[in-house]
């Protein structure tokens, strides 16, 4: 049995090309998402808003990421390889979570961001305990996902959490 120290010290980012292609069991996925709820957060704002993208929804997210890459990268910096890598990240992941933050106005924004980072760390550790590879990607255009994700005015996307089985 793994100890908490084992899980903490073996936690690492694992990227989609390393995923096995096997689906994450639904009960494990729910445990990973639920782990976020135990992150400390000032005034119990629980600012993280996790959206799950699987199947067709994940495919649409991948298409949107490619569209935003094309839109935001100047022609002289555009890379076909990079664009294809962006598409593959979503395609090779079993699940992609979008990490969104609701800014309540009750506490400073940095506290809401810090609380969300702790929620993501809880998810990382839970993934590690279950043999699920994951990593938190923060593309420069992540804030432009607001409309695609149908976020409220008080919400902002702070990255994508790619996941897939590795064992």
Coordinates of C-alpha atoms in Angstrom, one line a residue:
X1 CA 0.0 0.0 0.0
X2 CA 1.3 3.5 -0.9
X3 CA 1.8 5.9 1.8
X4 CA 0.9 9.6 1.4
X5 CA 4.6 10.4 1.3
X6 CA 5.0 7.9 -1.6
X7 CA 2.1 9.5 -3.5
X8 CA 3.5 13.0 -2.9
X9 CA 7.0 12.1 -3.9
X10 CA 6.0 10.2 -7.0
X11 CA 3.5 12.8 -8.3
X12 CA 4.6 14.1 -11.7
X13 CA 3.1 15.5 -14.9
X14 CA 2.4 12.7 -17.3
X15 CA 1.6 13.8 -20.9
X16 CA -1.1 12.4 -23.3
X17 CA 1.4 10.4 -25.5
X18 CA 2.1 8.3 -22.4
X19 CA -1.5 7.4 -21.8
X20 CA -2.5 3.8 -22.4
X21 CA -5.8 4.6 -24.2
X22 CA -7.8 2.7 -21.5
X23 CA -10.7 4.6 -20.0
X24 CA -10.6 6.0 -16.6
X25 CA -13.1 4.1 -14.5
X26 CA -16.1 6.4 -13.7
X27 CA -15.7 5.9 -9.9
X28 CA -12.0 6.9 -10.1
X29 CA -12.9 10.0 -12.2
X30 CA -15.5 11.0 -9.6
X31 CA -13.0 10.5 -6.8
X32 CA -10.4 12.7 -8.6
X33 CA -13.0 15.5 -9.1
X34 CA -14.3 15.2 -5.5
X35 CA -10.8 15.5 -4.1
X36 CA -10.7 19.1 -5.3
X37 CA -13.5 19.9 -2.8
X38 CA -11.1 19.3 0.2
X39 CA -8.7 22.0 -0.7
X40 CA -8.4 24.8 1.8
X41 CA -10.2 28.0 0.7
X42 CA -10.8 31.2 2.6
X43 CA -14.4 31.9 3.6
X44 CA -15.4 28.5 2.0
X45 CA -15.8 30.1 -1.4
X46 CA -14.7 26.9 -3.2
X47 CA -13.8 29.0 -6.3
X48 CA -12.9 26.2 -8.6
X49 CA -15.4 25.2 -11.3
X50 CA -14.4 22.0 -12.9
X51 CA -16.0 21.1 -16.3
X52 CA -15.6 17.5 -17.6
X53 CA -15.0 17.0 -21.3
X54 CA -15.3 13.5 -22.7
X55 CA -16.3 12.0 -26.0
X56 CA -17.7 14.5 -28.5
X57 CA -17.4 17.4 -26.0
X58 CA -13.7 16.7 -25.6
X59 CA -13.3 16.6 -29.4
X60 CA -15.0 20.0 -29.7
X61 CA -12.7 21.3 -27.0
X62 CA -9.7 20.1 -29.0
X63 CA -11.0 21.8 -32.1
X64 CA -11.5 25.0 -30.2
X65 CA -7.9 24.8 -28.9
X66 CA -6.6 24.5 -32.4
X67 CA -8.8 27.3 -33.6
X68 CA -7.4 29.6 -30.9
X69 CA -3.9 28.6 -31.6
X70 CA -4.4 29.5 -35.3
X71 CA -6.0 32.8 -34.3
X72 CA -3.4 33.9 -31.7
X73 CA -0.1 32.8 -33.2
X74 CA 1.5 35.3 -35.6
X75 CA 2.2 33.8 -39.0
X76 CA 6.0 34.0 -38.5
X77 CA 5.7 31.9 -35.3
X78 CA 3.1 29.4 -36.5
X79 CA 4.1 25.8 -36.3
X80 CA 2.1 23.0 -38.0
X81 CA 3.8 20.6 -35.5
X82 CA 2.7 22.6 -32.5
X83 CA -0.9 22.9 -33.9
X84 CA -1.0 19.1 -34.3
X85 CA 0.4 18.5 -30.8
X86 CA -2.4 20.7 -29.4
X87 CA -5.0 18.6 -31.3
X88 CA -3.3 15.3 -30.1
X89 CA -3.3 16.3 -26.4
X90 CA -7.1 16.3 -26.4
X91 CA -7.4 13.3 -28.7
X92 CA -5.0 11.1 -26.6
X93 CA -6.6 12.1 -23.3
X94 CA -9.5 10.1 -22.0
X95 CA -10.8 13.1 -20.1
X96 CA -9.9 16.8 -20.2
X97 CA -11.1 19.0 -17.3
X98 CA -11.2 22.7 -17.7
X99 CA -10.1 24.4 -14.5
X100 CA -12.2 27.5 -14.1
X101 CA -12.3 30.0 -11.2
X102 CA -15.3 31.8 -9.9
X103 CA -14.2 35.1 -8.3
X104 CA -16.7 35.7 -5.5
X105 CA -15.5 39.2 -4.5
X106 CA -15.4 38.0 -0.9
X107 CA -11.6 37.5 -0.8
X108 CA -8.7 38.8 -2.9
X109 CA -8.4 37.2 -6.4
X110 CA -5.0 35.7 -5.5
X111 CA -6.6 33.7 -2.7
X112 CA -9.2 32.3 -5.1
X113 CA -6.3 31.4 -7.5
X114 CA -4.3 29.8 -4.7
X115 CA -7.2 27.8 -3.5
X116 CA -7.8 26.5 -7.0
X117 CA -4.2 25.5 -7.3
X118 CA -4.5 23.5 -4.1
X119 CA -7.7 21.9 -5.5
X120 CA -5.7 20.9 -8.6
X121 CA -2.9 19.5 -6.4
X122 CA -5.5 17.3 -4.7
X123 CA -6.6 16.0 -8.1
X124 CA -2.9 15.4 -9.1
X125 CA -2.3 13.3 -5.9
X126 CA -5.5 11.4 -6.4
X127 CA -4.6 10.7 -10.0
X128 CA -1.2 9.4 -8.8
X129 CA -2.8 7.1 -6.2
X130 CA -4.9 5.5 -9.0
X131 CA -2.4 5.2 -11.8
X132 CA -3.9 8.0 -13.8
X133 CA -1.6 10.2 -15.7
X134 CA -2.3 13.9 -15.7
X135 CA -1.0 17.4 -16.2
X136 CA -2.3 20.9 -15.9
X137 CA -1.7 22.9 -19.1
X138 CA -2.0 26.6 -19.2
X139 CA -2.0 27.8 -22.8
X140 CA -1.5 31.5 -23.3
X141 CA -5.0 31.7 -24.9
X142 CA -6.8 29.9 -22.1
X143 CA -8.7 33.1 -21.1
X144 CA -10.2 33.2 -24.5
X145 CA -12.1 29.9 -23.7
X146 CA -14.6 31.9 -21.7
X147 CA -17.3 32.0 -24.4
X148 CA -16.7 28.5 -25.6
X149 CA -17.1 27.2 -22.0
X150 CA -20.1 29.5 -21.4
X151 CA -18.6 30.9 -18.2
X152 CA -20.3 33.6 -16.2
X153 CA -18.8 37.1 -16.0
X154 CA -17.3 36.3 -12.6
X155 CA -15.5 33.2 -14.0
X156 CA -12.3 32.7 -15.9
X157 CA -10.6 29.6 -17.3
X158 CA -7.2 28.9 -15.7
X159 CA -6.1 25.9 -17.7
X160 CA -6.8 22.4 -18.8
X161 CA -6.2 19.2 -16.8
X162 CA -5.5 16.3 -19.3
X163 CA -5.9 12.8 -17.9
X164 CA -5.5 9.2 -19.1
X165 CA -4.7 5.8 -17.6
X166 CA -1.0 4.9 -17.5
X167 CA -1.1 1.5 -15.9

